[in-house]
PDB file of N, CA and C in Angstrom:
ATOM      1  N   TYR T   1       6.363 -17.832   3.261  1.00 73.00           N
ATOM      2  CA  TYR T   1       7.621 -18.532   3.458  1.00 73.00           C
ATOM      3  C   TYR T   1       8.738 -17.786   2.676  1.00 73.00           C
ATOM      4  N   TYR T   2       8.514 -17.436   1.385  1.00 78.00           N
ATOM      5  CA  TYR T   2       9.457 -16.794   0.511  1.00 78.00           C
ATOM      6  C   TYR T   2       9.775 -15.455   1.063  1.00 78.00           C
ATOM      7  N   ALA T   3       8.829 -14.762   1.428  1.00 79.00           N
ATOM      8  CA  ALA T   3       9.072 -13.236   1.969  1.00 79.00           C
ATOM      9  C   ALA T   3       9.886 -13.358   3.227  1.00 79.00           C
ATOM     10  N   ASP T   4       9.372 -14.329   4.181  1.00 77.00           N
ATOM     11  CA  ASP T   4       9.981 -14.330   5.469  1.00 77.00           C
ATOM     12  C   ASP T   4      11.515 -14.862   5.402  1.00 77.00           C
ATOM     13  N   ASN T   5      11.562 -15.868   4.635  1.00 77.00           N
ATOM     14  CA  ASN T   5      12.940 -16.723   4.679  1.00 77.00           C
ATOM     15  C   ASN T   5      13.971 -16.106   3.503  1.00 77.00           C
ATOM     16  N   VAL T   6      13.499 -15.650   2.462  1.00 78.00           N
ATOM     17  CA  VAL T   6      14.442 -15.230   1.375  1.00 78.00           C
ATOM     18  C   VAL T   6      14.484 -13.550   1.257  1.00 78.00           C
ATOM     19  N   ILE T   7      13.358 -13.003   1.090  1.00 83.00           N
ATOM     20  CA  ILE T   7      13.456 -11.669   1.017  1.00 83.00           C
ATOM     21  C   ILE T   7      13.886 -10.851   2.224  1.00 83.00           C
ATOM     22  N   ALA T   8      13.442 -11.336   3.202  1.00 78.00           N
ATOM     23  CA  ALA T   8      13.710 -10.582   4.626  1.00 78.00           C
ATOM     24  C   ALA T   8      15.211 -10.764   4.776  1.00 78.00           C
ATOM     25  N   SER T   9      15.886 -11.881   4.333  1.00 82.00           N
ATOM     26  CA  SER T   9      17.182 -11.852   4.668  1.00 82.00           C
ATOM     27  C   SER T   9      18.098 -10.927   4.075  1.00 82.00           C
ATOM     28  N   ASN T  10      17.640  -9.908   3.129  1.00 84.00           N
ATOM     29  CA  ASN T  10      18.180  -8.814   2.644  1.00 84.00           C
ATOM     30  C   ASN T  10      17.670  -7.615   3.298  1.00 84.00           C
ATOM     31  N   PRO T  11      18.545  -7.088   4.125  1.00 88.00           N
ATOM     32  CA  PRO T  11      17.931  -5.815   4.954  1.00 88.00           C
ATOM     33  C   PRO T  11      17.439  -4.696   4.006  1.00 88.00           C
ATOM     34  N   ALA T  12      17.890  -4.586   2.678  1.00 87.00           N
ATOM     35  CA  ALA T  12      17.127  -3.490   2.028  1.00 87.00           C
ATOM     36  C   ALA T  12      15.729  -3.825   1.680  1.00 87.00           C
ATOM     37  N   PHE T  13      15.282  -4.865   1.950  1.00 88.00           N
ATOM     38  CA  PHE T  13      13.935  -5.070   1.535  1.00 88.00           C
ATOM     39  C   PHE T  13      12.939  -5.068   2.752  1.00 88.00           C
ATOM     40  N   LEU T  14      13.483  -5.037   3.983  1.00 91.00           N
ATOM     41  CA  LEU T  14      12.686  -5.185   5.302  1.00 91.00           C
ATOM     42  C   LEU T  14      11.505  -4.370   5.181  1.00 91.00           C
ATOM     43  N   PRO T  15      11.488  -3.068   4.757  1.00 93.00           N
ATOM     44  CA  PRO T  15      10.387  -2.238   4.667  1.00 93.00           C
ATOM     45  C   PRO T  15       9.241  -2.991   3.841  1.00 93.00           C
ATOM     46  N   GLN T  16       9.345  -3.440   2.715  1.00 92.00           N
ATOM     47  CA  GLN T  16       8.533  -4.249   1.895  1.00 92.00           C
ATOM     48  C   GLN T  16       8.030  -5.330   2.445  1.00 92.00           C
ATOM     49  N   VAL T  17       8.952  -6.130   3.170  1.00 91.00           N
ATOM     50  CA  VAL T  17       8.285  -7.409   3.814  1.00 91.00           C
ATOM     51  C   VAL T  17       7.262  -6.824   5.024  1.00 91.00           C
ATOM     52  N   HIS T  18       7.601  -5.831   5.619  1.00 93.00           N
ATOM     53  CA  HIS T  18       6.781  -5.472   6.853  1.00 93.00           C
ATOM     54  C   HIS T  18       5.480  -4.987   6.081  1.00 93.00           C
ATOM     55  N   SER T  19       5.444  -4.467   5.070  1.00 93.00           N
ATOM     56  CA  SER T  19       4.246  -3.930   4.395  1.00 93.00           C
ATOM     57  C   SER T  19       3.559  -5.373   4.047  1.00 93.00           C
ATOM     58  N   PHE T  20       4.268  -6.061   3.515  1.00 92.00           N
ATOM     59  CA  PHE T  20       3.488  -7.391   2.839  1.00 92.00           C
ATOM     60  C   PHE T  20       2.988  -8.055   4.112  1.00 92.00           C
ATOM     61  N   ARG T  21       3.739  -8.124   5.157  1.00 93.00           N
ATOM     62  CA  ARG T  21       3.144  -8.948   6.289  1.00 93.00           C
ATOM     63  C   ARG T  21       1.830  -8.248   7.082  1.00 93.00           C
ATOM     64  N   ALA T  22       1.951  -6.858   6.997  1.00 95.00           N
ATOM     65  CA  ALA T  22       0.856  -6.076   7.453  1.00 95.00           C
ATOM     66  C   ALA T  22      -0.376  -6.314   6.509  1.00 95.00           C
ATOM     67  N   ALA T  23      -0.078  -6.289   5.233  1.00 94.00           N
ATOM     68  CA  ALA T  23      -1.045  -6.556   4.287  1.00 94.00           C
ATOM     69  C   ALA T  23      -1.934  -7.868   4.547  1.00 94.00           C
ATOM     70  N   HIS T  24      -1.128  -8.948   4.802  1.00 94.00           N
ATOM     71  CA  HIS T  24      -1.578 -10.219   4.992  1.00 94.00           C
ATOM     72  C   HIS T  24      -2.316 -10.370   6.325  1.00 94.00           C
ATOM     73  N   ASP T  25      -1.801  -9.801   7.462  1.00 96.00           N
ATOM     74  CA  ASP T  25      -2.608  -9.571   8.636  1.00 96.00           C
ATOM     75  C   ASP T  25      -3.828  -9.034   8.379  1.00 96.00           C
ATOM     76  N   PHE T  26      -3.954  -7.902   7.881  1.00 96.00           N
ATOM     77  CA  PHE T  26      -5.162  -7.263   7.747  1.00 96.00           C
ATOM     78  C   PHE T  26      -6.342  -8.189   6.752  1.00 96.00           C
ATOM     79  N   LEU T  27      -5.682  -8.814   5.774  1.00 95.00           N
ATOM     80  CA  LEU T  27      -6.711  -9.577   5.035  1.00 95.00           C
ATOM     81  C   LEU T  27      -7.001 -10.699   5.513  1.00 95.00           C
ATOM     82  N   CYS T  28      -6.102 -11.301   6.375  1.00 96.00           N
ATOM     83  CA  CYS T  28      -6.683 -12.406   7.181  1.00 96.00           C
ATOM     84  C   CYS T  28      -7.729 -12.099   8.135  1.00 96.00           C
ATOM     85  N   LEU T  29      -7.624 -11.020   8.890  1.00 96.00           N
ATOM     86  CA  LEU T  29      -8.659 -10.612   9.814  1.00 96.00           C
ATOM     87  C   LEU T  29      -9.947 -10.032   9.190  1.00 96.00           C
ATOM     88  N   THR T  30      -9.814  -9.554   7.955  1.00 96.00           N
ATOM     89  CA  THR T  30     -10.981  -9.269   7.172  1.00 96.00           C
ATOM     90  C   THR T  30     -11.736 -10.400   6.648  1.00 96.00           C
ATOM     91  N   LEU T  31     -11.073 -11.534   6.195  1.00 96.00           N
ATOM     92  CA  LEU T  31     -11.759 -12.702   5.762  1.00 96.00           C
ATOM     93  C   LEU T  31     -12.327 -13.640   6.996  1.00 96.00           C
ATOM     94  N   GLN T  32     -11.540 -13.618   8.203  1.00 96.00           N
ATOM     95  CA  GLN T  32     -12.173 -14.109   9.248  1.00 96.00           C
ATOM     96  C   GLN T  32     -13.398 -13.500   9.879  1.00 96.00           C
ATOM     97  N   SER T  33     -13.389 -11.992   9.774  1.00 96.00           N
ATOM     98  CA  SER T  33     -14.586 -11.103  10.086  1.00 96.00           C
ATOM     99  C   SER T  33     -15.795 -11.570   8.992  1.00 96.00           C
ATOM    100  N   LYS T  34     -15.376 -11.779   8.007  1.00 95.00           N
ATOM    101  CA  LYS T  34     -16.483 -11.979   6.714  1.00 95.00           C
ATOM    102  C   LYS T  34     -17.183 -13.347   7.050  1.00 95.00           C
ATOM    103  N   ALA T  35     -16.285 -14.062   7.545  1.00 95.00           N
ATOM    104  CA  ALA T  35     -16.907 -15.520   7.799  1.00 95.00           C
ATOM    105  C   ALA T  35     -17.586 -15.800   9.157  1.00 95.00           C
ATOM    106  N   LEU T  36     -17.025 -15.150  10.122  1.00 95.00           N
ATOM    107  CA  LEU T  36     -17.297 -15.506  11.445  1.00 95.00           C
ATOM    108  C   LEU T  36     -18.107 -14.313  12.142  1.00 95.00           C
ATOM    109  N   GLY T  37     -18.026 -13.113  11.571  1.00 94.00           N
ATOM    110  CA  GLY T  37     -18.585 -11.907  11.994  1.00 94.00           C
ATOM    111  C   GLY T  37     -17.872 -11.256  13.199  1.00 94.00           C
ATOM    112  N   ASN T  38     -18.538 -10.337  14.011  1.00 93.00           N
ATOM    113  CA  ASN T  38     -17.870  -9.501  14.807  1.00 93.00           C
ATOM    114  C   ASN T  38     -17.487 -10.186  16.126  1.00 93.00           C
ATOM    115  N   GLU T  39     -18.337 -11.451  16.509  1.00 92.00           N
ATOM    116  CA  GLU T  39     -18.044 -12.252  17.517  1.00 92.00           C
ATOM    117  C   GLU T  39     -16.597 -12.576  17.584  1.00 92.00           C
ATOM    118  N   SER T  40     -15.975 -12.930  16.366  1.00 93.00           N
ATOM    119  CA  SER T  40     -14.529 -13.482  16.126  1.00 93.00           C
ATOM    120  C   SER T  40     -13.636 -12.311  16.129  1.00 93.00           C
ATOM    121  N   VAL T  41     -14.094 -11.367  15.289  1.00 95.00           N
ATOM    122  CA  VAL T  41     -12.942 -10.110  15.159  1.00 95.00           C
ATOM    123  C   VAL T  41     -13.774  -8.813  15.363  1.00 95.00           C
ATOM    124  N   ASP T  42     -13.161  -8.266  16.571  1.00 96.00           N
ATOM    125  CA  ASP T  42     -13.660  -6.925  16.657  1.00 96.00           C
ATOM    126  C   ASP T  42     -13.292  -6.037  15.667  1.00 96.00           C
ATOM    127  N   PRO T  43     -14.286  -5.042  15.225  1.00 96.00           N
ATOM    128  CA  PRO T  43     -14.030  -4.228  14.172  1.00 96.00           C
ATOM    129  C   PRO T  43     -12.731  -3.274  14.318  1.00 96.00           C
ATOM    130  N   ALA T  44     -12.540  -3.095  15.719  1.00 97.00           N
ATOM    131  CA  ALA T  44     -11.433  -1.945  16.126  1.00 97.00           C
ATOM    132  C   ALA T  44      -9.959  -2.613  15.755  1.00 97.00           C
ATOM    133  N   MET T  45     -10.069  -4.186  15.592  1.00 96.00           N
ATOM    134  CA  MET T  45      -8.835  -4.870  15.175  1.00 96.00           C
ATOM    135  C   MET T  45      -8.681  -4.646  13.715  1.00 96.00           C
ATOM    136  N   LEU T  46      -9.874  -4.556  13.045  1.00 97.00           N
ATOM    137  CA  LEU T  46      -9.756  -4.082  11.477  1.00 97.00           C
ATOM    138  C   LEU T  46      -9.179  -2.989  11.302  1.00 97.00           C
ATOM    139  N   ASP T  47      -9.646  -1.788  12.254  1.00 96.00           N
ATOM    140  CA  ASP T  47      -8.996  -0.472  12.165  1.00 96.00           C
ATOM    141  C   ASP T  47      -7.773  -0.426  12.278  1.00 96.00           C
ATOM    142  N   VAL T  48      -7.156  -1.160  13.288  1.00 97.00           N
ATOM    143  CA  VAL T  48      -5.760  -1.158  13.650  1.00 97.00           C
ATOM    144  C   VAL T  48      -4.954  -1.852  12.734  1.00 97.00           C
ATOM    145  N   ALA T  49      -5.254  -3.056  12.130  1.00 97.00           N
ATOM    146  CA  ALA T  49      -4.509  -3.607  11.087  1.00 97.00           C
ATOM    147  C   ALA T  49      -4.619  -2.885   9.861  1.00 97.00           C
ATOM    148  N   ALA T  50      -5.546  -2.169   9.269  1.00 96.00           N
ATOM    149  CA  ALA T  50      -5.561  -1.211   8.300  1.00 96.00           C
ATOM    150  C   ALA T  50      -4.473  -0.175   8.416  1.00 96.00           C
ATOM    151  N   SER T  51      -4.581   0.544   9.595  1.00 95.00           N
ATOM    152  CA  SER T  51      -3.522   1.625   9.794  1.00 95.00           C
ATOM    153  C   SER T  51      -2.018   1.183   9.968  1.00 95.00           C
ATOM    154  N   ARG T  52      -1.922  -0.171  10.446  1.00 96.00           N
ATOM    155  CA  ARG T  52      -0.447  -0.801  10.443  1.00 96.00           C
ATOM    156  C   ARG T  52      -0.105  -1.032   9.046  1.00 96.00           C
ATOM    157  N   HIS T  53      -1.095  -1.553   8.177  1.00 95.00           N
ATOM    158  CA  HIS T  53      -0.729  -1.632   6.827  1.00 95.00           C
ATOM    159  C   HIS T  53      -0.160  -0.387   6.229  1.00 95.00           C
ATOM    160  N   LEU T  54      -1.186   0.654   6.333  1.00 94.00           N
ATOM    161  CA  LEU T  54      -0.850   1.958   5.595  1.00 94.00           C
ATOM    162  C   LEU T  54       0.486   2.484   6.036  1.00 94.00           C
ATOM    163  N   ALA T  55       0.824   2.441   7.273  1.00 95.00           N
ATOM    164  CA  ALA T  55       2.026   2.936   7.757  1.00 95.00           C
ATOM    165  C   ALA T  55       3.218   2.187   7.296  1.00 95.00           C
ATOM    166  N   ALA T  56       3.138   0.922   7.140  1.00 96.00           N
ATOM    167  CA  ALA T  56       4.237   0.057   6.667  1.00 96.00           C
ATOM    168  C   ALA T  56       4.227   0.418   5.167  1.00 96.00           C
ATOM    169  N   PHE T  57       3.271   0.499   4.348  1.00 94.00           N
ATOM    170  CA  PHE T  57       3.231   0.618   2.955  1.00 94.00           C
ATOM    171  C   PHE T  57       3.754   1.970   2.673  1.00 94.00           C
ATOM    172  N   ARG T  58       3.417   2.974   3.450  1.00 95.00           N
ATOM    173  CA  ARG T  58       4.037   4.356   3.287  1.00 95.00           C
ATOM    174  C   ARG T  58       5.558   4.331   3.571  1.00 95.00           C
ATOM    175  N   ALA T  59       5.984   3.596   4.593  1.00 95.00           N
ATOM    176  CA  ALA T  59       7.513   3.367   4.774  1.00 95.00           C
ATOM    177  C   ALA T  59       8.209   2.816   3.797  1.00 95.00           C
ATOM    178  N   ALA T  60       7.615   2.057   3.129  1.00 94.00           N
ATOM    179  CA  ALA T  60       8.221   1.084   2.328  1.00 94.00           C
ATOM    180  C   ALA T  60       8.376   1.554   0.746  1.00 94.00           C
ATOM    181  N   TYR T  61       6.899   2.359   0.482  1.00 94.00           N
ATOM    182  CA  TYR T  61       6.953   2.888  -0.903  1.00 94.00           C
ATOM    183  C   TYR T  61       6.655   4.337  -1.249  1.00 94.00           C
ATOM    184  N   GLY T  62       6.529   5.002  -0.189  1.00 93.00           N
ATOM    185  CA  GLY T  62       6.268   6.501  -0.138  1.00 93.00           C
ATOM    186  C   GLY T  62       4.763   6.733  -0.256  1.00 93.00           C
ATOM    187  N   ALA T  63       4.148   7.842   0.110  1.00 89.00           N
ATOM    188  CA  ALA T  63       2.790   8.230   0.298  1.00 89.00           C
ATOM    189  C   ALA T  63       2.395   8.386  -1.249  1.00 89.00           C
ATOM    190  N   GLU T  64       3.287   8.671  -2.365  1.00 91.00           N
ATOM    191  CA  GLU T  64       3.007   8.914  -3.551  1.00 91.00           C
ATOM    192  C   GLU T  64       2.516   7.608  -4.289  1.00 91.00           C
ATOM    193  N   HIS T  65       2.579   6.584  -3.701  1.00 90.00           N
ATOM    194  CA  HIS T  65       2.246   5.355  -4.173  1.00 90.00           C
ATOM    195  C   HIS T  65       0.934   4.776  -3.848  1.00 90.00           C
ATOM    196  N   PHE T  66       0.127   5.672  -2.862  1.00 87.00           N
ATOM    197  CA  PHE T  66      -1.278   5.165  -2.364  1.00 87.00           C
ATOM    198  C   PHE T  66      -2.147   5.151  -3.422  1.00 87.00           C
ATOM    199  N   MET T  67      -3.199   4.229  -3.443  1.00 85.00           N
ATOM    200  CA  MET T  67      -4.029   4.305  -4.583  1.00 85.00           C
ATOM    201  C   MET T  67      -5.470   4.233  -3.814  1.00 85.00           C
ATOM    202  N   PRO T  68      -6.624   4.566  -4.551  1.00 84.00           N
ATOM    203  CA  PRO T  68      -7.955   4.500  -3.893  1.00 84.00           C
ATOM    204  C   PRO T  68      -8.015   3.116  -2.842  1.00 84.00           C
ATOM    205  N   LYS T  69      -7.635   1.869  -3.237  1.00 82.00           N
ATOM    206  CA  LYS T  69      -7.870   0.923  -2.430  1.00 82.00           C
ATOM    207  C   LYS T  69      -7.245   1.249  -1.020  1.00 82.00           C
ATOM    208  N   HIS T  70      -6.229   1.753  -0.828  1.00 81.00           N
ATOM    209  CA  HIS T  70      -5.652   2.143   0.478  1.00 81.00           C
ATOM    210  C   HIS T  70      -6.712   2.781   1.203  1.00 81.00           C
ATOM    211  N   HIS T  71      -7.311   3.966   0.646  1.00 82.00           N
ATOM    212  CA  HIS T  71      -8.287   4.417   1.358  1.00 82.00           C
ATOM    213  C   HIS T  71      -9.518   3.774   1.867  1.00 82.00           C
ATOM    214  N   GLN T  72      -9.797   2.578   0.900  1.00 88.00           N
ATOM    215  CA  GLN T  72     -10.941   1.683   1.049  1.00 88.00           C
ATOM    216  C   GLN T  72     -10.754   0.799   2.379  1.00 88.00           C
ATOM    217  N   TYR T  73      -9.253   0.451   2.650  1.00 87.00           N
ATOM    218  CA  TYR T  73      -9.144  -0.310   3.802  1.00 87.00           C
ATOM    219  C   TYR T  73      -9.492   0.509   4.939  1.00 87.00           C
ATOM    220  N   MET T  74      -9.383   1.403   5.012  1.00 90.00           N
ATOM    221  CA  MET T  74      -9.799   2.279   6.261  1.00 90.00           C
ATOM    222  C   MET T  74     -11.525   2.197   6.440  1.00 90.00           C
ATOM    223  N   GLN T  75     -12.224   1.807   5.624  1.00 93.00           N
ATOM    224  CA  GLN T  75     -13.506   1.736   5.768  1.00 93.00           C
ATOM    225  C   GLN T  75     -13.919   0.329   6.309  1.00 93.00           C
ATOM    226  N   VAL T  76     -13.106  -0.488   6.067  1.00 94.00           N
ATOM    227  CA  VAL T  76     -13.626  -1.997   6.268  1.00 94.00           C
ATOM    228  C   VAL T  76     -14.048  -2.162   8.037  1.00 94.00           C
ATOM    229  N   GLY T  77     -13.375  -1.433   8.722  1.00 95.00           N
ATOM    230  CA  GLY T  77     -13.911  -1.586  10.365  1.00 95.00           C
ATOM    231  C   GLY T  77     -15.175  -0.912  10.295  1.00 95.00           C
ATOM    232  N   GLY T  78     -15.565   0.124   9.904  1.00 94.00           N
ATOM    233  CA  GLY T  78     -16.674   0.773  10.162  1.00 94.00           C
ATOM    234  C   GLY T  78     -17.843  -0.024   9.337  1.00 94.00           C
ATOM    235  N   HIS T  79     -17.469  -0.657   8.142  1.00 94.00           N
ATOM    236  CA  HIS T  79     -18.492  -1.512   7.363  1.00 94.00           C
ATOM    237  C   HIS T  79     -18.724  -2.742   8.325  1.00 94.00           C
ATOM    238  N   ALA T  80     -17.870  -3.091   9.069  1.00 95.00           N
ATOM    239  CA  ALA T  80     -18.077  -4.385  10.012  1.00 95.00           C
ATOM    240  C   ALA T  80     -18.869  -3.913  11.033  1.00 95.00           C
ATOM    241  N   ARG T  81     -18.711  -2.868  11.625  1.00 95.00           N
ATOM    242  CA  ARG T  81     -19.615  -2.277  12.688  1.00 95.00           C
ATOM    243  C   ARG T  81     -21.102  -2.191  12.362  1.00 95.00           C
ATOM    244  N   LYS T  82     -21.267  -1.898  11.172  1.00 95.00           N
ATOM    245  CA  LYS T  82     -22.641  -1.568  10.598  1.00 95.00           C
ATOM    246  C   LYS T  82     -23.370  -2.865  10.188  1.00 95.00           C
ATOM    247  N   ASN T  83     -22.474  -3.819   9.794  1.00 95.00           N
ATOM    248  CA  ASN T  83     -23.234  -5.163   8.893  1.00 95.00           C
ATOM    249  C   ASN T  83     -22.967  -6.173   9.969  1.00 95.00           C
ATOM    250  N   GLY T  84     -22.205  -6.241  10.791  1.00 94.00           N
ATOM    251  CA  GLY T  84     -22.101  -7.359  11.756  1.00 94.00           C
ATOM    252  C   GLY T  84     -20.916  -8.101  11.314  1.00 94.00           C
ATOM    253  N   GLY T  85     -20.195  -7.787  10.643  1.00 94.00           N
ATOM    254  CA  GLY T  85     -18.848  -8.489  10.114  1.00 94.00           C
ATOM    255  C   GLY T  85     -18.293  -7.608   8.568  1.00 94.00           C
ATOM    256  N   ALA T  86     -17.166  -7.993   8.393  1.00 92.00           N
ATOM    257  CA  ALA T  86     -16.801  -7.579   7.056  1.00 92.00           C
ATOM    258  C   ALA T  86     -17.693  -8.318   5.925  1.00 92.00           C
ATOM    259  N   CYS T  87     -17.847  -7.443   4.921  1.00 87.00           N
ATOM    260  CA  CYS T  87     -18.644  -7.910   3.771  1.00 87.00           C
ATOM    261  C   CYS T  87     -18.102  -7.521   2.210  1.00 87.00           C
ATOM    262  N   ASP T  88     -18.556  -8.093   1.063  1.00 75.00           N
ATOM    263  CA  ASP T  88     -18.153  -7.524  -0.009  1.00 75.00           C
ATOM    264  C   ASP T  88     -18.615  -6.294  -0.361  1.00 75.00           C
TER     265      ASP T  88
END
């Protein structure tokens, strides 16, 4: 709510809001895959969501702020393929 209704009202922060929303979408899909498996969330959806978040993060903060966790996002879809769903 705060990001959508308060922060997004300031155009200067739109790139950060897009990054936040993309991270939220990726995490929701990951949790759904973890709980319900690949029948609920195609691993390709995890790949796309991770790519969208990384692109939005780069646009908001620059590539120099990438961390190892950002690389790990790109592995979640592959792990879901191998294990039948996202896992810890």
